[in-house]
Amino acid sequence: MIHLIFGKGTPYNEEDRFSSLKSKFEGILKIIQKGVDSLTGCGAETIKNVFISYPLPDHAPELIVRVPEIIGTFGEEGRKWLGEHTPDLLAFWEKDLVPLLGEFNKSREKSSEKLTRPKEY
């Protein structure tokens, strides 16, 4: 769904009104990348694998999809882990992306013919 909204797998689009999301997410990405080796606990390997298994251009799209993966895999323990170890990433997911995903879903329900991006962020 992120790909449908932003035109690629990153949680932002460089060419339009979502550019503020880009700088915000890039800051989060740098913080996590800097401290990735010290991560421990249920979600640590999932986050570490983003930086080990994927080339640099894929870090952003791979990191953002790890939030629902960790929550889906570990449930409330995963959400708690994200809040303790990557609080900015969890906040970005919950406060910036989830509302856009919900708005996108609503626009799709209203028009089965045409996919539209959500209103301006």
PDB file of C-alpha atoms in Angstrom:
ATOM      1  CA  MET A   1       0.000   0.000   0.000  1.00  0.00           C
ATOM      2  CA  ILE A   2       2.911   2.354   0.715  1.00  0.00           C
ATOM      3  CA  HIS A   3       4.001   1.807  -2.871  1.00  0.00           C
ATOM      4  CA  LEU A   4       0.545   2.774  -4.142  1.00  0.00           C
ATOM      5  CA  ILE A   5       0.457   5.984  -2.118  1.00  0.00           C
ATOM      6  CA  PHE A   6       3.977   7.245  -2.706  1.00  0.00           C
ATOM      7  CA  GLY A   7       4.843   5.581  -6.007  1.00  0.00           C
ATOM      8  CA  LYS A   8       7.678   3.504  -4.569  1.00  0.00           C
ATOM      9  CA  GLY A   9       8.444   1.564  -1.424  1.00  0.00           C
ATOM     10  CA  THR A  10       9.695   4.456   0.654  1.00  0.00           C
ATOM     11  CA  PRO A  11       7.348   6.058   3.191  1.00  0.00           C
ATOM     12  CA  TYR A  12       7.575   9.398   1.387  1.00  0.00           C
ATOM     13  CA  ASN A  13       7.692  10.852  -2.106  1.00  0.00           C
ATOM     14  CA  GLU A  14      10.551  13.162  -3.041  1.00  0.00           C
ATOM     15  CA  GLU A  15       8.660  15.049  -5.735  1.00  0.00           C
ATOM     16  CA  ASP A  16       5.562  16.224  -3.898  1.00  0.00           C
ATOM     17  CA  ARG A  17       3.914  17.377  -0.690  1.00  0.00           C
ATOM     18  CA  PHE A  18       5.248  14.410   1.256  1.00  0.00           C
ATOM     19  CA  SER A  19       8.829  15.710   1.145  1.00  0.00           C
ATOM     20  CA  SER A  20       8.659  16.650   4.848  1.00  0.00           C
ATOM     21  CA  LEU A  21       8.168  12.951   5.557  1.00  0.00           C
ATOM     22  CA  LYS A  22      11.388  12.240   3.683  1.00  0.00           C
ATOM     23  CA  SER A  23      13.598  14.381   5.910  1.00  0.00           C
ATOM     24  CA  LYS A  24      11.855  13.107   9.030  1.00  0.00           C
ATOM     25  CA  PHE A  25      12.247   9.460   8.039  1.00  0.00           C
ATOM     26  CA  GLU A  26      15.844   9.895   6.881  1.00  0.00           C
ATOM     27  CA  GLY A  27      16.680  11.260  10.338  1.00  0.00           C
ATOM     28  CA  ILE A  28      15.044   8.235  11.963  1.00  0.00           C
ATOM     29  CA  LEU A  29      16.897   5.909   9.598  1.00  0.00           C
ATOM     30  CA  LYS A  30      20.268   7.481  10.508  1.00  0.00           C
ATOM     31  CA  ILE A  31      19.598   7.193  14.245  1.00  0.00           C
ATOM     32  CA  ILE A  32      18.639   3.536  13.958  1.00  0.00           C
ATOM     33  CA  GLN A  33      21.527   2.721  11.654  1.00  0.00           C
ATOM     34  CA  LYS A  34      23.964   4.327  14.095  1.00  0.00           C
ATOM     35  CA  GLY A  35      22.749   2.225  17.016  1.00  0.00           C
ATOM     36  CA  VAL A  36      21.748  -0.954  15.202  1.00  0.00           C
ATOM     37  CA  ASP A  37      24.603  -3.037  16.618  1.00  0.00           C
ATOM     38  CA  SER A  38      23.471  -2.372  20.182  1.00  0.00           C
ATOM     39  CA  LEU A  39      19.873  -3.504  19.607  1.00  0.00           C
ATOM     40  CA  THR A  40      18.753  -6.517  21.629  1.00  0.00           C
ATOM     41  CA  GLY A  41      15.433  -8.212  22.228  1.00  0.00           C
ATOM     42  CA  CYS A  42      12.580  -9.530  20.121  1.00  0.00           C
ATOM     43  CA  GLY A  43      12.801  -7.097  17.204  1.00  0.00           C
ATOM     44  CA  ALA A  44      16.564  -6.656  17.082  1.00  0.00           C
ATOM     45  CA  GLU A  45      17.352  -9.237  14.403  1.00  0.00           C
ATOM     46  CA  THR A  46      14.512  -8.007  12.205  1.00  0.00           C
ATOM     47  CA  ILE A  47      15.899  -4.451  12.256  1.00  0.00           C
ATOM     48  CA  LYS A  48      19.534  -5.547  11.947  1.00  0.00           C
ATOM     49  CA  ASN A  49      18.712  -7.616   8.866  1.00  0.00           C
ATOM     50  CA  VAL A  50      17.583  -4.474   7.035  1.00  0.00           C
ATOM     51  CA  PHE A  51      21.132  -3.116   7.194  1.00  0.00           C
ATOM     52  CA  ILE A  52      22.838  -6.470   6.650  1.00  0.00           C
ATOM     53  CA  SER A  53      20.726  -7.966   3.880  1.00  0.00           C
ATOM     54  CA  TYR A  54      19.791  -4.961   1.732  1.00  0.00           C
ATOM     55  CA  PRO A  55      21.789  -2.359  -0.183  1.00  0.00           C
ATOM     56  CA  LEU A  56      21.689   1.246   1.021  1.00  0.00           C
ATOM     57  CA  PRO A  57      18.958   2.404  -1.414  1.00  0.00           C
ATOM     58  CA  ASP A  58      16.624  -0.262   0.008  1.00  0.00           C
ATOM     59  CA  HIS A  59      17.090   0.603   3.685  1.00  0.00           C
ATOM     60  CA  ALA A  60      14.160   3.053   3.883  1.00  0.00           C
ATOM     61  CA  PRO A  61      11.523   0.857   2.219  1.00  0.00           C
ATOM     62  CA  GLU A  62      12.729  -2.207   4.112  1.00  0.00           C
ATOM     63  CA  LEU A  63      12.870  -0.488   7.499  1.00  0.00           C
ATOM     64  CA  ILE A  64       9.343   0.912   7.419  1.00  0.00           C
ATOM     65  CA  VAL A  65       7.746  -2.458   6.666  1.00  0.00           C
ATOM     66  CA  ARG A  66       9.520  -3.954   9.666  1.00  0.00           C
ATOM     67  CA  VAL A  67       7.206  -2.051  12.039  1.00  0.00           C
ATOM     68  CA  PRO A  68       4.067  -4.054  11.183  1.00  0.00           C
ATOM     69  CA  GLU A  69       6.207  -7.180  10.821  1.00  0.00           C
ATOM     70  CA  ILE A  70       7.507  -6.863  14.395  1.00  0.00           C
ATOM     71  CA  ILE A  71       4.049  -6.032  15.758  1.00  0.00           C
ATOM     72  CA  GLY A  72       2.486  -8.884  13.803  1.00  0.00           C
ATOM     73  CA  THR A  73       5.120 -11.367  14.880  1.00  0.00           C
ATOM     74  CA  PHE A  74       5.491 -10.406  18.534  1.00  0.00           C
ATOM     75  CA  GLY A  75       2.165  -8.692  19.277  1.00  0.00           C
ATOM     76  CA  GLU A  76       2.111  -6.292  22.215  1.00  0.00           C
ATOM     77  CA  GLU A  77       5.638  -7.337  23.151  1.00  0.00           C
ATOM     78  CA  GLY A  78       6.776  -6.175  19.687  1.00  0.00           C
ATOM     79  CA  ARG A  79       4.999  -2.841  20.014  1.00  0.00           C
ATOM     80  CA  LYS A  80       6.590  -2.349  23.425  1.00  0.00           C
ATOM     81  CA  TRP A  81      10.002  -3.288  22.022  1.00  0.00           C
ATOM     82  CA  LEU A  82       9.640  -0.760  19.198  1.00  0.00           C
ATOM     83  CA  GLY A  83       8.597   1.911  21.706  1.00  0.00           C
ATOM     84  CA  GLU A  84      11.636   1.252  23.875  1.00  0.00           C
ATOM     85  CA  HIS A  85      14.294   0.686  21.196  1.00  0.00           C
ATOM     86  CA  THR A  86      13.067   2.621  18.135  1.00  0.00           C
ATOM     87  CA  PRO A  87      10.476   5.075  19.495  1.00  0.00           C
ATOM     88  CA  ASP A  88      10.791   7.509  16.599  1.00  0.00           C
ATOM     89  CA  LEU A  89      10.195   4.726  14.076  1.00  0.00           C
ATOM     90  CA  LEU A  90       7.077   3.559  15.909  1.00  0.00           C
ATOM     91  CA  ALA A  91       5.802   7.140  16.225  1.00  0.00           C
ATOM     92  CA  PHE A  92       6.411   7.750  12.507  1.00  0.00           C
ATOM     93  CA  TRP A  93       4.441   4.612  11.666  1.00  0.00           C
ATOM     94  CA  GLU A  94       1.541   5.381  14.002  1.00  0.00           C
ATOM     95  CA  LYS A  95       1.272   9.158  13.632  1.00  0.00           C
ATOM     96  CA  ASP A  96       2.453   9.833  10.099  1.00  0.00           C
ATOM     97  CA  LEU A  97       1.777   6.743   8.002  1.00  0.00           C
ATOM     98  CA  VAL A  98      -1.219   4.975   9.526  1.00  0.00           C
ATOM     99  CA  PRO A  99      -3.492   8.036   9.041  1.00  0.00           C
ATOM    100  CA  LEU A 100      -2.392   8.282   5.397  1.00  0.00           C
ATOM    101  CA  LEU A 101      -2.956   4.576   4.877  1.00  0.00           C
ATOM    102  CA  GLY A 102      -6.450   4.888   6.362  1.00  0.00           C
ATOM    103  CA  GLU A 103      -7.263   7.876   4.178  1.00  0.00           C
ATOM    104  CA  PHE A 104      -6.000   6.017   1.132  1.00  0.00           C
ATOM    105  CA  ASN A 105      -8.202   3.026   1.976  1.00  0.00           C
ATOM    106  CA  LYS A 106     -11.246   5.281   2.321  1.00  0.00           C
ATOM    107  CA  SER A 107     -10.580   6.864  -1.068  1.00  0.00           C
ATOM    108  CA  ARG A 108     -10.294   3.392  -2.638  1.00  0.00           C
ATOM    109  CA  GLU A 109     -13.576   2.284  -1.068  1.00  0.00           C
ATOM    110  CA  LYS A 110     -15.364   5.316  -2.517  1.00  0.00           C
ATOM    111  CA  SER A 111     -14.002   4.788  -5.994  1.00  0.00           C
ATOM    112  CA  SER A 112     -13.250   1.285  -7.147  1.00  0.00           C
ATOM    113  CA  GLU A 113     -12.360   2.655 -10.573  1.00  0.00           C
ATOM    114  CA  LYS A 114      -9.545   4.969  -9.655  1.00  0.00           C
ATOM    115  CA  LEU A 115      -6.739   4.874  -7.063  1.00  0.00           C
ATOM    116  CA  THR A 116      -5.992   8.295  -5.607  1.00  0.00           C
ATOM    117  CA  ARG A 117      -3.404   9.597  -3.215  1.00  0.00           C
ATOM    118  CA  PRO A 118      -4.607  10.897   0.142  1.00  0.00           C
ATOM    119  CA  LYS A 119      -5.239  14.599   0.684  1.00  0.00           C
ATOM    120  CA  GLU A 120      -2.257  16.801   1.315  1.00  0.00           C
ATOM    121  CA  TYR A 121      -0.233  15.828   4.361  1.00  0.00           C
TER     122      TYR A 121
END
